[in-house]
Amino acid sequence: MPHPNILLITSDQQRADCYGFANPQVLTPHLDRLARDGTRFDACITPNLVCQPSRASILTGMLPLTHGVWDNGVDLDPAVGARGFAGALAARGYATAFIGKAHFATKATFAPTGTPEDRFNGALYDPERGWHGPYMGFEHCDLMVLGHMHRNRPLQQPITGHYERWLAGIGRGEQAGEALRLWASETRPGNGAAQTWSSGLPTAWHSSTWVADRTLDWIARRDPSQPFCAWASFPDPHHPFDAPDPWSRLYDPRALRLPEHRVRDLERRPWWHRAVLEGTPDLSDPTMLRFRTEGSRCPPQTDAQLAEMTANYYAMISLIDHSVGRMLEGLNSAGLADNTLVVFTTDHGDLLGNHGLYLKHPIPYEDLLRVGLIVRGPGVRAGEVVHEPVSTLDLAATFCAAGGATLPDSAQGTSLAKLLAGEAERRVAAWSEWHVHASRCGVALALRTVRTRTAKCTFELESGAGELYDLAHDPGEMVNRFGDPSYKGVQDELEQLMRARPGPVCERLATPIGMA
């Protein structure tokens, strides 16, 4: 039997409960169909709570402290990236492509670094240069370096990214840059919700449309004699929450159900919760002047503002779903659906008002830690829901197993093939880890999280503090059981699992070279 094609589709910052099959408020008919036709995992976690480390883990099959990307602003070593699943499959004869937001390297660097994602390297995207890879093991690239724009922060020159350059080039004469002006415009008044507006950018020019267009175009143009492996990466629903017209009108904020517990209760949480929200960044190192925590950008929201934010967040997801549907239909029309492994997941979640928080922080609630994972294709059971604790770390090994390739021995992910085939396979735990620099919130953190089917514990190694939640009886994570005598056995077991983390750990951590 020939090796299957592989299409990995990712969103950015999508909660595990933001699919129609998990939350009827969210309209995702194509992803719901993908789940019915395949297998989904309801206890999948991310190896890290922010973009760069988690994306590097998906590519390499390594935990952050093994591949070295311990936080945003730390680049993945290209030699390590090239040994990830894309490079391994290319060596086995696969045609490989990356389309969309990569974020394996830092855009807002303090000084030029020379990577394709570096803001100082915009000349690489000059049409006369014609650069389209290779990068991190992918032979072809159509990169989106940022994929989203803040209203009062225009794209810097020279513009970096295939999508950004294409978008800025829309219009002629007085209409030049029309798309960027429309992106920042409002189609209806907002209510002051943080980083939220209903954008006037037409859907045809939106990043989600562009990713689907370029993916289908590459699949159509590739050498049909080769199996393919493509990673299509949407930059939404990452903030700012700027759904385009008419998608921004899809959800009525007044009709949305908000989180039950949406008030901050920092007095009930470990000390670092307050530190990351209220702490002052340590700026004694001048290279760290722009390395900031999300906390300083998260003023409390009223219920009306949170509803406005949520409506736009859901709308961004529905537009992604529409684009996924186009890609699935494209595979079907080309006769490729039966022999293509299609995977949909994300890099991490968003707090979206739960516990009085939104965006992301070094606070590993399930809203951030748990992510959706759907797989459909040859050898995958339909209509199956897997409850074992797994990780997006496992995708690289899964792809290599399907394609007859191998990862380096340092990789820690484990193939999901048996679980996808419906076979019983017990997974004891999944791991997540994050070192946080003092320049983020004024204090350095060394967080280690381990999650089983029924419990989760995060250990802050420097202080010995932690938080333990009984997910079976307290899914809302309201009562911290860390240090509770009645949970001593559970805590001891989770600590043993945390210390049994598989694989090597970097001897030295690289210094951040910029702000993500």
mmCIF file of N, CA and C in Angstrom, residues 56-63 66-67 76-89 91-92 136-137 393 395-401 404-415 502-504:
data_model
loop_
_atom_site.group_PDB
_atom_site.id
_atom_site.type_symbol
_atom_site.label_atom_id
_atom_site.label_comp_id
_atom_site.label_asym_id
_atom_site.label_seq_id
_atom_site.Cartn_x
_atom_site.Cartn_y
_atom_site.Cartn_z
ATOM 1 N N ALA A 56 7.391 24.442 17.646
ATOM 2 C CA ALA A 56 8.639 23.690 17.513
ATOM 3 C C ALA A 56 8.447 22.249 17.970
ATOM 4 N N SER A 57 7.617 22.035 18.988
ATOM 5 C CA SER A 57 7.356 20.673 19.472
ATOM 6 C C SER A 57 6.548 19.872 18.463
ATOM 7 N N ILE A 58 5.569 20.495 17.812
ATOM 8 C CA ILE A 58 4.805 19.793 16.780
ATOM 9 C C ILE A 58 5.742 19.324 15.669
ATOM 10 N N LEU A 59 6.649 20.186 15.246
ATOM 11 C CA LEU A 59 7.554 19.861 14.146
ATOM 12 C C LEU A 59 8.561 18.783 14.521
ATOM 13 N N THR A 60 9.150 18.889 15.701
ATOM 14 C CA THR A 60 10.278 18.027 16.069
ATOM 15 C C THR A 60 9.906 16.798 16.870
ATOM 16 N N GLY A 61 8.728 16.812 17.516
ATOM 17 C CA GLY A 61 8.381 15.715 18.411
ATOM 18 C C GLY A 61 9.141 15.768 19.724
ATOM 19 N N MET A 62 9.690 16.946 20.070
ATOM 20 C CA MET A 62 10.471 17.119 21.294
ATOM 21 C C MET A 62 9.788 18.114 22.225
ATOM 22 N N LEU A 63 9.983 17.921 23.519
ATOM 23 C CA LEU A 63 9.519 18.883 24.498
ATOM 24 C C LEU A 63 10.374 20.147 24.423
ATOM 25 N N THR A 66 13.937 20.231 25.428
ATOM 26 C CA THR A 66 14.806 19.368 24.623
ATOM 27 C C THR A 66 15.169 20.057 23.309
ATOM 28 N N HIS A 67 14.186 20.632 22.613
ATOM 29 C CA HIS A 67 14.528 21.333 21.359
ATOM 30 C C HIS A 67 15.074 22.732 21.621
ATOM 31 N N LEU A 76 14.026 28.419 17.007
ATOM 32 C CA LEU A 76 14.366 27.016 16.833
ATOM 33 C C LEU A 76 15.621 26.912 15.978
ATOM 34 N N ASP A 77 16.599 26.135 16.437
ATOM 35 C CA ASP A 77 17.819 25.903 15.669
ATOM 36 C C ASP A 77 17.431 25.261 14.333
ATOM 37 N N PRO A 78 17.784 25.866 13.193
ATOM 38 C CA PRO A 78 17.397 25.295 11.900
ATOM 39 C C PRO A 78 17.863 23.856 11.712
ATOM 40 N N ALA A 79 19.009 23.494 12.294
ATOM 41 C CA ALA A 79 19.487 22.117 12.172
ATOM 42 C C ALA A 79 18.568 21.155 12.909
ATOM 43 N N VAL A 80 18.031 21.596 14.052
ATOM 44 C CA VAL A 80 17.074 20.769 14.799
ATOM 45 C C VAL A 80 15.758 20.699 14.040
ATOM 46 N N GLY A 81 15.304 21.848 13.530
ATOM 47 C CA GLY A 81 14.060 21.865 12.773
ATOM 48 C C GLY A 81 14.111 21.001 11.537
ATOM 49 N N ALA A 82 15.247 20.998 10.854
ATOM 50 C CA ALA A 82 15.383 20.209 9.620
ATOM 51 C C ALA A 82 15.307 18.718 9.876
ATOM 52 N N ARG A 83 15.509 18.296 11.127
ATOM 53 C CA ARG A 83 15.412 16.871 11.468
ATOM 54 C C ARG A 83 14.030 16.501 11.987
ATOM 55 N N GLY A 84 13.078 17.451 11.901
ATOM 56 C CA GLY A 84 11.710 17.160 12.301
ATOM 57 C C GLY A 84 10.984 16.336 11.258
ATOM 58 N N PHE A 85 9.658 16.237 11.382
ATOM 59 C CA PHE A 85 8.916 15.325 10.504
ATOM 60 C C PHE A 85 8.999 15.723 9.040
ATOM 61 N N ALA A 86 9.083 17.030 8.730
ATOM 62 C CA ALA A 86 9.128 17.442 7.327
ATOM 63 C C ALA A 86 10.414 16.974 6.665
ATOM 64 N N GLY A 87 11.544 17.202 7.325
ATOM 65 C CA GLY A 87 12.817 16.761 6.775
ATOM 66 C C GLY A 87 12.910 15.257 6.667
ATOM 67 N N ALA A 88 12.382 14.562 7.684
ATOM 68 C CA ALA A 88 12.425 13.096 7.665
ATOM 69 C C ALA A 88 11.593 12.535 6.521
ATOM 70 N N LEU A 89 10.417 13.118 6.289
ATOM 71 C CA LEU A 89 9.563 12.639 5.204
ATOM 72 C C LEU A 89 10.116 13.023 3.833
ATOM 73 N N ALA A 91 13.196 13.145 3.076
ATOM 74 C CA ALA A 91 14.260 12.172 2.804
ATOM 75 C C ALA A 91 13.701 10.839 2.321
ATOM 76 N N ARG A 92 12.416 10.591 2.578
ATOM 77 C CA ARG A 92 11.757 9.356 2.144
ATOM 78 C C ARG A 92 10.976 9.567 0.854
ATOM 79 N N MET A 136 13.274 24.785 7.549
ATOM 80 C CA MET A 136 12.958 23.841 8.623
ATOM 81 C C MET A 136 12.508 22.477 8.093
ATOM 82 N N GLY A 137 13.122 22.033 6.996
ATOM 83 C CA GLY A 137 12.796 20.731 6.434
ATOM 84 C C GLY A 137 11.716 20.758 5.376
ATOM 85 N N LEU A 393 2.779 16.874 20.677
ATOM 86 C CA LEU A 393 4.137 16.332 20.573
ATOM 87 C C LEU A 393 4.148 15.018 19.794
ATOM 88 N N LEU A 395 2.465 14.139 17.165
ATOM 89 C CA LEU A 395 2.133 14.188 15.743
ATOM 90 C C LEU A 395 3.321 13.851 14.858
ATOM 91 N N ALA A 396 4.511 14.347 15.204
ATOM 92 C CA ALA A 396 5.687 14.081 14.360
ATOM 93 C C ALA A 396 5.938 12.589 14.236
ATOM 94 N N ALA A 397 5.848 11.865 15.347
ATOM 95 C CA ALA A 397 6.052 10.414 15.310
ATOM 96 C C ALA A 397 4.938 9.722 14.529
ATOM 97 N N THR A 398 3.720 10.244 14.634
ATOM 98 C CA THR A 398 2.591 9.677 13.902
ATOM 99 C C THR A 398 2.797 9.825 12.399
ATOM 100 N N PHE A 399 3.222 11.005 11.970
ATOM 101 C CA PHE A 399 3.449 11.247 10.549
ATOM 102 C C PHE A 399 4.597 10.389 10.022
ATOM 103 N N CYS A 400 5.667 10.301 10.790
ATOM 104 C CA CYS A 400 6.816 9.512 10.339
ATOM 105 C C CYS A 400 6.469 8.026 10.266
ATOM 106 N N ALA A 401 5.677 7.540 11.211
ATOM 107 C CA ALA A 401 5.258 6.138 11.160
ATOM 108 C C ALA A 401 4.423 5.876 9.908
ATOM 109 N N GLY A 404 6.861 5.983 6.770
ATOM 110 C CA GLY A 404 8.049 5.138 6.727
ATOM 111 C C GLY A 404 9.332 5.869 7.045
ATOM 112 N N ALA A 405 9.258 6.940 7.833
ATOM 113 C CA ALA A 405 10.431 7.724 8.210
ATOM 114 C C ALA A 405 10.687 7.587 9.710
ATOM 115 N N THR A 406 11.816 8.088 10.152
ATOM 116 C CA THR A 406 12.165 8.021 11.572
ATOM 117 C C THR A 406 12.643 9.384 12.051
ATOM 118 N N LEU A 407 12.383 9.661 13.327
ATOM 119 C CA LEU A 407 12.852 10.878 13.978
ATOM 120 C C LEU A 407 14.132 10.585 14.750
ATOM 121 N N PRO A 408 14.884 11.604 15.147
ATOM 122 C CA PRO A 408 16.069 11.383 15.987
ATOM 123 C C PRO A 408 15.687 10.719 17.310
ATOM 124 N N ASP A 409 16.651 10.053 17.924
ATOM 125 C CA ASP A 409 16.394 9.372 19.197
ATOM 126 C C ASP A 409 15.981 10.340 20.301
ATOM 127 N N SER A 410 16.335 11.609 20.156
ATOM 128 C CA SER A 410 15.997 12.598 21.182
ATOM 129 C C SER A 410 14.519 12.974 21.180
ATOM 130 N N ALA A 411 13.777 12.590 20.149
ATOM 131 C CA ALA A 411 12.343 12.902 20.090
ATOM 132 C C ALA A 411 11.592 12.104 21.147
ATOM 133 N N GLN A 412 10.605 12.738 21.770
ATOM 134 C CA GLN A 412 9.865 12.088 22.859
ATOM 135 C C GLN A 412 8.430 11.737 22.502
ATOM 136 N N GLY A 413 7.956 12.196 21.369
ATOM 137 C CA GLY A 413 6.588 11.876 20.989
ATOM 138 C C GLY A 413 6.425 10.403 20.651
ATOM 139 N N THR A 414 5.214 9.917 20.785
ATOM 140 C CA THR A 414 4.881 8.524 20.507
ATOM 141 C C THR A 414 3.764 8.476 19.475
ATOM 142 N N SER A 415 3.909 7.648 18.464
ATOM 143 C CA SER A 415 2.918 7.565 17.398
ATOM 144 C C SER A 415 1.528 7.252 17.952
ATOM 145 N N PRO A 502 10.342 12.203 29.945
ATOM 146 C CA PRO A 502 11.238 11.488 29.029
ATOM 147 C C PRO A 502 12.181 12.435 28.292
ATOM 148 N N GLY A 503 13.331 11.897 27.883
ATOM 149 C CA GLY A 503 14.225 12.625 26.992
ATOM 150 C C GLY A 503 15.208 13.549 27.681
ATOM 151 N N PRO A 504 16.218 14.001 26.937
ATOM 152 C CA PRO A 504 17.246 14.885 27.486
ATOM 153 C C PRO A 504 16.735 16.308 27.675
#
